[in-house]
Amino acid sequence: MGSLKELLALASSQKGYREKTGTGHLDDFEADAGYKDYTKYARDVNRWGLAGCQGQPWCATYQFWLEAMTFGVEKALKHYHMTWDDYRGYNCFATYRAFERAGKISRYPQVGALVVFHHSHIGRVISVRDGRIYTNEGNASAMYGDRNGGTVREKSYAIGDGNIKGYCIMEYCGSGTGPEEGQEEDSGTISASDRVRSYQKWLNSYYGELLERCCGGKLKEDGSYGPKSRNASLAVWKDVLNRKYGCSLTPGDPAYGEKCRASAGKAEIRTGDSGTFPAVAEGILSAKGYYKGAIDARFGNQVRQAVQDFQKAEGLEADGIVGRRTWGRLFL
């Protein structure tokens, strides 16, 4: 069946593979190394009846090869939101657009996601920690920003790196990124404290400097949503409103006052939205026991249901939209 763990292990096993000058030694990691873009990855994709594009830049073909070797070609195509007829997994931006049409693009990384760069390059996120992503990439070198380096390598970038166009989010069963098609997510295996801990880690990773400046330091990732976590959530919410909409809120002030109520309509979010506001809503709803999914900064169906349940409990219109009144109740 395959799993994300198996895919990451396969990716790790490919480190050091070098592209070839011809087709004579495609399975050897070092023999006939050169810069003619011949690889075993393109050969195999061609053998499967898809366009492997031998002799051309292969960073995207390598990522599809990992997917197909782990899950099989049919399931890999589903993961890529493509079919046999419209397969374009050999192209970075065509891959990005396929995920974009499916609503699976995020500004925030997850392990297993594809990271697409503005300079036409693609890699696989293998780890996220300390404000950085760690990647496994084909056709790369040790140089920063290189998109045609000829080797499978592991690299690292700041999460906010301006060269990153976005992340193509995969939905692997049991990986923390969502259920496979036709399977239910087993949210009961993740405790409420674990979800809160994940949210605290998210706040520290993305907004650590703000928390140190306005909230007396980063959060203790203890899984307990107390006043410090609430104040950190509000500080981040205010900061985004200030930067995105020119509001004049004070992130270090723990009060949710008249200025917040007046500005909250600008932070309205609904199904299909992504970014900081959905992540804050996920975190607070998790702490209040309504949301049982991953903190992935995406407003999906599970978030909408959690919002509706919260709204019903609070006597609000259960429209599944986090607007002015719902934000006010969330920050109580």
Short mmCIF file of C-alpha atoms in Angstrom, two decimals:
data_model
loop_
_atom_site.label_atom_id
_atom_site.label_comp_id
_atom_site.label_asym_id
_atom_site.label_seq_id
_atom_site.Cartn_x
_atom_site.Cartn_y
_atom_site.Cartn_z
CA MET A 1 0.00 0.00 0.00
CA GLY A 2 2.85 2.38 0.77
CA SER A 3 3.20 5.11 3.37
CA LEU A 4 4.82 8.49 3.84
CA LYS A 5 7.43 6.83 6.06
CA GLU A 6 8.37 4.48 3.21
CA LEU A 7 8.51 7.37 0.73
CA LEU A 8 10.86 9.37 2.95
CA ALA A 9 13.07 6.33 3.44
CA LEU A 10 13.22 5.83 -0.33
CA ALA A 11 14.10 9.49 -0.83
CA SER A 12 16.90 9.21 1.71
CA SER A 13 18.27 6.14 -0.05
CA GLN A 14 18.66 8.15 -3.28
CA LYS A 15 21.03 10.75 -1.81
CA GLY A 16 24.14 11.09 -3.93
CA TYR A 17 22.67 9.77 -7.19
CA ARG A 18 24.24 11.69 -10.09
CA GLU A 19 22.77 12.25 -13.53
CA LYS A 20 24.49 10.58 -16.49
CA THR A 21 25.92 11.51 -19.87
CA GLY A 22 24.00 8.67 -21.53
CA THR A 23 21.85 5.61 -20.92
CA GLY A 24 24.60 3.10 -20.22
CA HIS A 25 24.81 3.16 -16.40
CA LEU A 26 21.52 4.61 -15.22
CA ASP A 27 21.25 2.44 -12.09
CA ASP A 28 24.75 3.21 -10.82
CA PHE A 29 24.94 6.16 -8.44
CA GLU A 30 28.35 7.39 -9.67
CA ALA A 31 29.28 5.77 -13.01
CA ASP A 32 29.13 7.91 -16.16
CA ALA A 33 28.26 10.98 -14.10
CA GLY A 34 27.92 14.16 -16.13
CA TYR A 35 25.50 16.93 -16.99
CA LYS A 36 23.32 15.51 -19.76
CA ASP A 37 20.22 14.91 -17.60
CA TYR A 38 19.98 11.15 -18.12
CA THR A 39 18.55 9.34 -15.06
CA LYS A 40 16.96 6.08 -14.00
CA TYR A 41 13.98 8.15 -12.80
CA ALA A 42 13.09 9.36 -16.30
CA ARG A 43 13.69 5.85 -17.69
CA ASP A 44 11.26 4.29 -15.23
CA VAL A 45 8.56 6.90 -15.76
CA ASN A 46 8.88 6.32 -19.51
CA ARG A 47 8.50 2.58 -18.93
CA TRP A 48 5.27 3.20 -17.02
CA GLY A 49 3.82 4.86 -20.13
CA LEU A 50 4.14 8.44 -18.92
CA ALA A 51 6.42 11.24 -20.07
CA GLY A 52 9.72 10.79 -18.25
CA CYS A 53 11.42 13.46 -20.38
CA GLN A 54 14.83 11.79 -20.50
CA GLY A 55 17.68 14.20 -21.19
CA GLN A 56 15.84 17.15 -19.66
CA PRO A 57 15.87 18.75 -16.17
CA TRP A 58 14.53 16.09 -13.84
CA CYS A 59 13.76 17.56 -10.41
CA ALA A 60 9.98 17.12 -10.93
CA THR A 61 10.25 13.69 -12.56
CA TYR A 62 12.28 12.50 -9.57
CA GLN A 63 9.51 13.54 -7.13
CA PHE A 64 6.84 11.73 -9.13
CA TRP A 65 9.12 8.66 -9.29
CA LEU A 66 9.27 8.64 -5.47
CA GLU A 67 5.48 8.82 -5.31
CA ALA A 68 4.91 6.06 -7.87
CA MET A 69 7.57 3.73 -6.46
CA THR A 70 5.98 4.03 -3.02
CA PHE A 71 2.27 3.98 -3.82
CA GLY A 72 2.05 2.68 -7.40
CA VAL A 73 1.42 4.75 -10.51
CA GLU A 74 -2.39 4.90 -10.23
CA LYS A 75 -2.37 6.21 -6.69
CA ALA A 76 0.53 8.55 -7.45
CA LEU A 77 -1.53 10.12 -10.23
CA LYS A 78 -4.40 10.62 -7.78
CA HIS A 79 -2.04 12.20 -5.26
CA TYR A 80 -0.89 14.56 -8.03
CA HIS A 81 -4.48 15.32 -9.14
CA MET A 82 -3.62 14.13 -12.64
CA THR A 83 -4.68 11.34 -15.00
CA TRP A 84 -2.89 9.25 -17.58
CA ASP A 85 -4.12 11.65 -20.25
CA ASP A 86 -3.19 14.94 -18.60
CA TYR A 87 -0.01 13.91 -16.75
CA ARG A 88 2.41 16.84 -16.45
CA GLY A 89 4.31 15.73 -13.38
CA TYR A 90 7.61 16.35 -15.18
CA ASN A 91 7.04 20.12 -14.97
CA CYS A 92 7.30 22.09 -11.70
CA PHE A 93 4.73 24.76 -12.48
CA ALA A 94 2.29 22.37 -14.17
CA THR A 95 2.44 20.27 -11.01
CA TYR A 96 1.82 23.37 -8.91
CA ARG A 97 -1.20 24.33 -11.03
CA ALA A 98 -2.70 20.84 -10.70
CA PHE A 99 -2.55 21.10 -6.92
CA GLU A 100 -3.80 24.68 -7.08
CA ARG A 101 -6.89 23.61 -9.04
CA ALA A 102 -7.51 20.95 -6.40
CA GLY A 103 -7.24 23.50 -3.58
CA LYS A 104 -4.13 21.81 -2.18
CA ILE A 105 -1.65 24.70 -2.15
CA SER A 106 -0.50 26.11 1.17
CA ARG A 107 1.92 28.80 2.31
CA TYR A 108 2.87 26.53 5.19
CA PRO A 109 4.96 23.37 4.94
CA GLN A 110 4.10 19.84 5.97
CA VAL A 111 6.29 16.79 5.93
CA GLY A 112 5.76 15.01 2.63
CA ALA A 113 4.62 18.14 0.78
CA LEU A 114 6.21 19.25 -2.47
CA VAL A 115 7.92 22.63 -2.22
CA VAL A 116 7.89 24.61 -5.47
CA PHE A 117 10.33 27.46 -6.05
CA HIS A 118 9.80 30.54 -8.21
CA HIS A 119 12.91 29.72 -10.26
CA SER A 120 11.32 26.51 -11.61
CA HIS A 121 12.54 23.91 -9.16
CA ILE A 122 10.78 21.42 -6.89
CA GLY A 123 11.71 19.38 -3.83
CA ARG A 124 10.15 17.26 -1.09
CA VAL A 125 9.76 18.45 2.51
CA ILE A 126 11.28 15.80 4.78
CA SER A 127 11.35 17.77 8.04
CA VAL A 128 10.14 21.07 9.51
CA ARG A 129 11.85 22.42 12.60
CA ASP A 130 13.26 25.58 14.14
CA GLY A 131 11.74 27.82 11.49
CA ARG A 132 13.28 25.90 8.58
CA ILE A 133 12.30 23.25 6.08
CA TYR A 134 14.60 20.38 5.19
CA THR A 135 14.22 18.96 1.72
CA ASN A 136 15.16 16.08 -0.54
CA GLU A 137 15.69 17.30 -4.12
CA GLY A 138 16.63 15.85 -7.46
CA ASN A 139 18.81 17.71 -9.98
CA ALA A 140 20.32 19.82 -7.20
CA SER A 141 23.73 20.86 -5.94
CA ALA A 142 24.97 22.19 -2.62
CA MET A 143 24.57 25.74 -3.93
CA TYR A 144 21.72 27.89 -2.67
CA GLY A 145 19.00 28.44 -5.28
CA ASP A 146 20.46 25.98 -7.77
CA ARG A 147 17.87 24.32 -9.99
CA ASN A 148 20.04 22.17 -12.26
CA GLY A 149 22.83 20.68 -10.16
CA GLY A 150 22.69 17.09 -11.34
CA THR A 151 22.53 15.25 -7.99
CA VAL A 152 20.00 14.06 -5.42
CA ARG A 153 20.69 16.13 -2.32
CA GLU A 154 19.16 17.19 0.97
CA LYS A 155 19.01 20.93 1.57
CA SER A 156 17.52 23.47 3.97
CA TYR A 157 15.71 26.82 3.69
CA ALA A 158 14.07 29.32 6.01
CA ILE A 159 10.31 28.81 6.02
CA GLY A 160 9.82 32.38 4.84
CA ASP A 161 12.37 32.15 2.03
CA GLY A 162 11.26 34.47 -0.77
CA ASN A 163 12.21 31.90 -3.43
CA ILE A 164 9.46 29.54 -2.26
CA LYS A 165 6.33 29.81 -4.40
CA GLY A 166 4.24 27.47 -2.23
CA TYR A 167 3.68 23.95 -0.97
CA CYS A 168 1.70 21.20 -2.71
CA ILE A 169 0.02 19.39 0.15
CA MET A 170 -0.23 15.62 -0.08
CA GLU A 171 -2.92 13.71 1.80
CA TYR A 172 -1.29 10.59 3.16
CA CYS A 173 -3.28 8.30 5.44
CA GLY A 174 -1.73 8.28 8.90
CA SER A 175 0.86 10.94 8.05
CA GLY A 176 -0.78 13.87 9.76
CA THR A 177 -1.68 15.49 6.45
CA GLY A 178 -5.15 14.02 6.06
CA PRO A 179 -6.89 10.77 5.14
CA GLU A 180 -6.54 8.80 1.95
CA GLU A 181 -9.51 8.76 -0.38
CA GLY A 182 -12.31 6.64 1.04
CA GLN A 183 -10.82 6.42 4.52
CA GLU A 184 -11.79 8.27 7.68
CA GLU A 185 -9.24 10.21 9.67
CA ASP A 186 -8.56 8.54 13.00
CA SER A 187 -8.57 11.73 15.04
CA GLY A 188 -9.22 9.82 18.23
CA THR A 189 -5.58 8.80 18.38
CA ILE A 190 -4.54 12.46 18.80
CA SER A 191 -5.33 13.87 22.22
CA ALA A 192 -6.57 17.42 22.75
CA SER A 193 -3.33 18.31 24.52
CA ASP A 194 -1.33 17.02 21.56
CA ARG A 195 -3.30 19.26 19.22
CA VAL A 196 -2.76 22.27 21.48
CA ARG A 197 0.94 21.40 21.72
CA SER A 198 1.09 21.32 17.93
CA TYR A 199 -0.54 24.75 17.81
CA GLN A 200 1.88 26.15 20.39
CA LYS A 201 4.76 24.81 18.33
CA TRP A 202 3.24 26.45 15.24
CA LEU A 203 3.03 29.82 17.00
CA ASN A 204 6.61 29.56 18.21
CA SER A 205 7.93 28.52 14.80
CA TYR A 206 6.25 31.22 12.74
CA TYR A 207 5.87 34.06 15.22
CA GLY A 208 8.57 33.46 17.81
CA GLU A 209 10.12 36.92 17.41
CA LEU A 210 6.73 38.59 17.83
CA LEU A 211 6.01 36.56 20.97
CA GLU A 212 9.38 37.45 22.44
CA ARG A 213 8.81 41.12 21.67
CA CYS A 214 5.18 41.42 22.75
CA CYS A 215 4.34 38.50 25.03
CA GLY A 216 7.43 38.05 27.19
CA GLY A 217 8.81 35.09 25.26
CA LYS A 218 7.88 32.02 23.29
CA LEU A 219 5.26 29.64 24.62
CA LYS A 220 6.02 26.59 26.69
CA GLU A 221 4.86 23.75 24.44
CA ASP A 222 3.00 21.93 27.20
CA GLY A 223 -0.35 21.27 25.52
CA SER A 224 -2.21 23.53 27.94
CA TYR A 225 -4.18 26.44 26.47
CA GLY A 226 -3.95 28.96 29.29
CA PRO A 227 -3.78 32.77 29.32
CA LYS A 228 -0.32 32.84 27.71
CA SER A 229 -1.42 30.81 24.71
CA ARG A 230 -4.58 32.87 24.39
CA ASN A 231 -2.61 36.13 24.53
CA ALA A 232 -0.10 34.81 22.00
CA SER A 233 -2.96 33.90 19.65
CA LEU A 234 -4.43 37.38 19.98
CA ALA A 235 -1.03 39.04 19.48
CA VAL A 236 -0.51 37.14 16.23
CA TRP A 237 -4.06 37.93 15.09
CA LYS A 238 -3.54 41.64 15.75
CA ASP A 239 -0.14 41.67 14.09
CA VAL A 240 -1.51 40.19 10.86
CA LEU A 241 -4.39 42.69 10.83
CA ASN A 242 -1.89 45.52 11.26
CA ARG A 243 0.43 44.34 8.51
CA LYS A 244 -2.19 43.17 6.03
CA TYR A 245 -4.91 45.77 6.49
CA GLY A 246 -3.19 48.75 8.09
CA CYS A 247 -5.01 48.44 11.41
CA SER A 248 -3.52 50.06 14.52
CA LEU A 249 -3.94 47.30 17.10
CA THR A 250 -1.45 46.71 19.91
CA PRO A 251 -0.23 43.09 19.80
CA GLY A 252 1.15 43.25 23.34
CA ASP A 253 -2.21 44.30 24.82
CA PRO A 254 -4.13 41.17 25.92
CA ALA A 255 -7.47 42.99 25.78
CA TYR A 256 -9.92 42.29 22.98
CA GLY A 257 -11.36 45.78 22.92
CA GLU A 258 -13.42 48.03 20.70
CA LYS A 259 -10.65 48.37 18.09
CA CYS A 260 -10.48 44.59 17.80
CA ARG A 261 -14.22 44.29 17.41
CA ALA A 262 -14.18 46.98 14.72
CA SER A 263 -11.32 45.29 12.83
CA ALA A 264 -12.48 41.67 13.18
CA GLY A 265 -14.56 41.77 10.00
CA LYS A 266 -11.37 42.15 7.97
CA ALA A 267 -10.21 38.79 9.36
CA GLU A 268 -13.26 36.91 8.08
CA ILE A 269 -12.36 33.39 6.88
CA ARG A 270 -14.31 30.55 5.32
CA THR A 271 -13.91 27.23 3.53
CA GLY A 272 -11.00 27.30 1.09
CA ASP A 273 -8.99 29.99 2.88
CA SER A 274 -5.48 29.38 4.14
CA GLY A 275 -2.91 31.26 6.18
CA THR A 276 -2.46 32.58 9.69
CA PHE A 277 -6.10 33.33 10.49
CA PRO A 278 -7.24 29.73 9.76
CA ALA A 279 -4.32 28.41 11.84
CA VAL A 280 -5.33 30.58 14.81
CA ALA A 281 -8.94 29.45 14.46
CA GLU A 282 -7.81 25.80 14.33
CA GLY A 283 -5.70 26.23 17.44
CA ILE A 284 -8.38 27.89 19.52
CA LEU A 285 -11.09 25.50 18.36
CA SER A 286 -8.78 22.60 19.24
CA ALA A 287 -8.28 23.99 22.73
CA LYS A 288 -12.02 24.39 23.16
CA GLY A 289 -12.62 20.79 22.05
CA TYR A 290 -14.36 21.45 18.72
CA TYR A 291 -11.62 20.79 16.17
CA LYS A 292 -9.82 17.44 16.03
CA GLY A 293 -7.66 17.76 12.94
CA ALA A 294 -4.11 18.89 12.22
CA ILE A 295 -2.94 22.48 12.60
CA ASP A 296 -2.29 22.99 8.89
CA ALA A 297 -3.45 26.59 8.33
CA ARG A 298 -6.14 25.42 5.89
CA PHE A 299 -9.86 26.04 6.30
CA GLY A 300 -11.28 22.70 5.18
CA ASN A 301 -14.53 20.87 5.80
CA GLN A 302 -13.44 19.66 9.22
CA VAL A 303 -12.72 23.24 10.32
CA ARG A 304 -16.07 24.42 8.97
CA GLN A 305 -17.89 21.74 10.98
CA ALA A 306 -15.96 22.71 14.11
CA VAL A 307 -16.87 26.37 13.56
CA GLN A 308 -20.54 25.50 13.13
CA ASP A 309 -20.55 23.39 16.30
CA PHE A 310 -18.89 26.23 18.21
CA GLN A 311 -21.35 28.78 16.82
CA LYS A 312 -24.33 26.65 17.82
CA ALA A 313 -22.96 26.30 21.35
CA GLU A 314 -22.48 30.06 21.56
CA GLY A 315 -25.91 30.93 20.20
CA LEU A 316 -24.51 32.40 16.96
CA GLU A 317 -25.70 31.86 13.42
CA ALA A 318 -24.12 28.53 12.43
CA ASP A 319 -22.90 29.60 8.99
CA GLY A 320 -19.42 28.04 9.33
CA ILE A 321 -17.76 31.41 8.68
CA VAL A 322 -15.40 32.95 11.22
CA GLY A 323 -16.41 36.59 11.11
CA ARG A 324 -16.64 39.50 13.54
CA ARG A 325 -18.90 37.91 16.16
CA THR A 326 -17.27 34.47 16.02
CA TRP A 327 -13.76 35.89 16.47
CA GLY A 328 -15.02 37.81 19.52
CA ARG A 329 -16.32 34.61 21.13
CA LEU A 330 -13.17 32.67 20.26
CA PHE A 331 -11.01 35.17 22.12
CA LEU A 332 -13.21 35.26 25.26
#
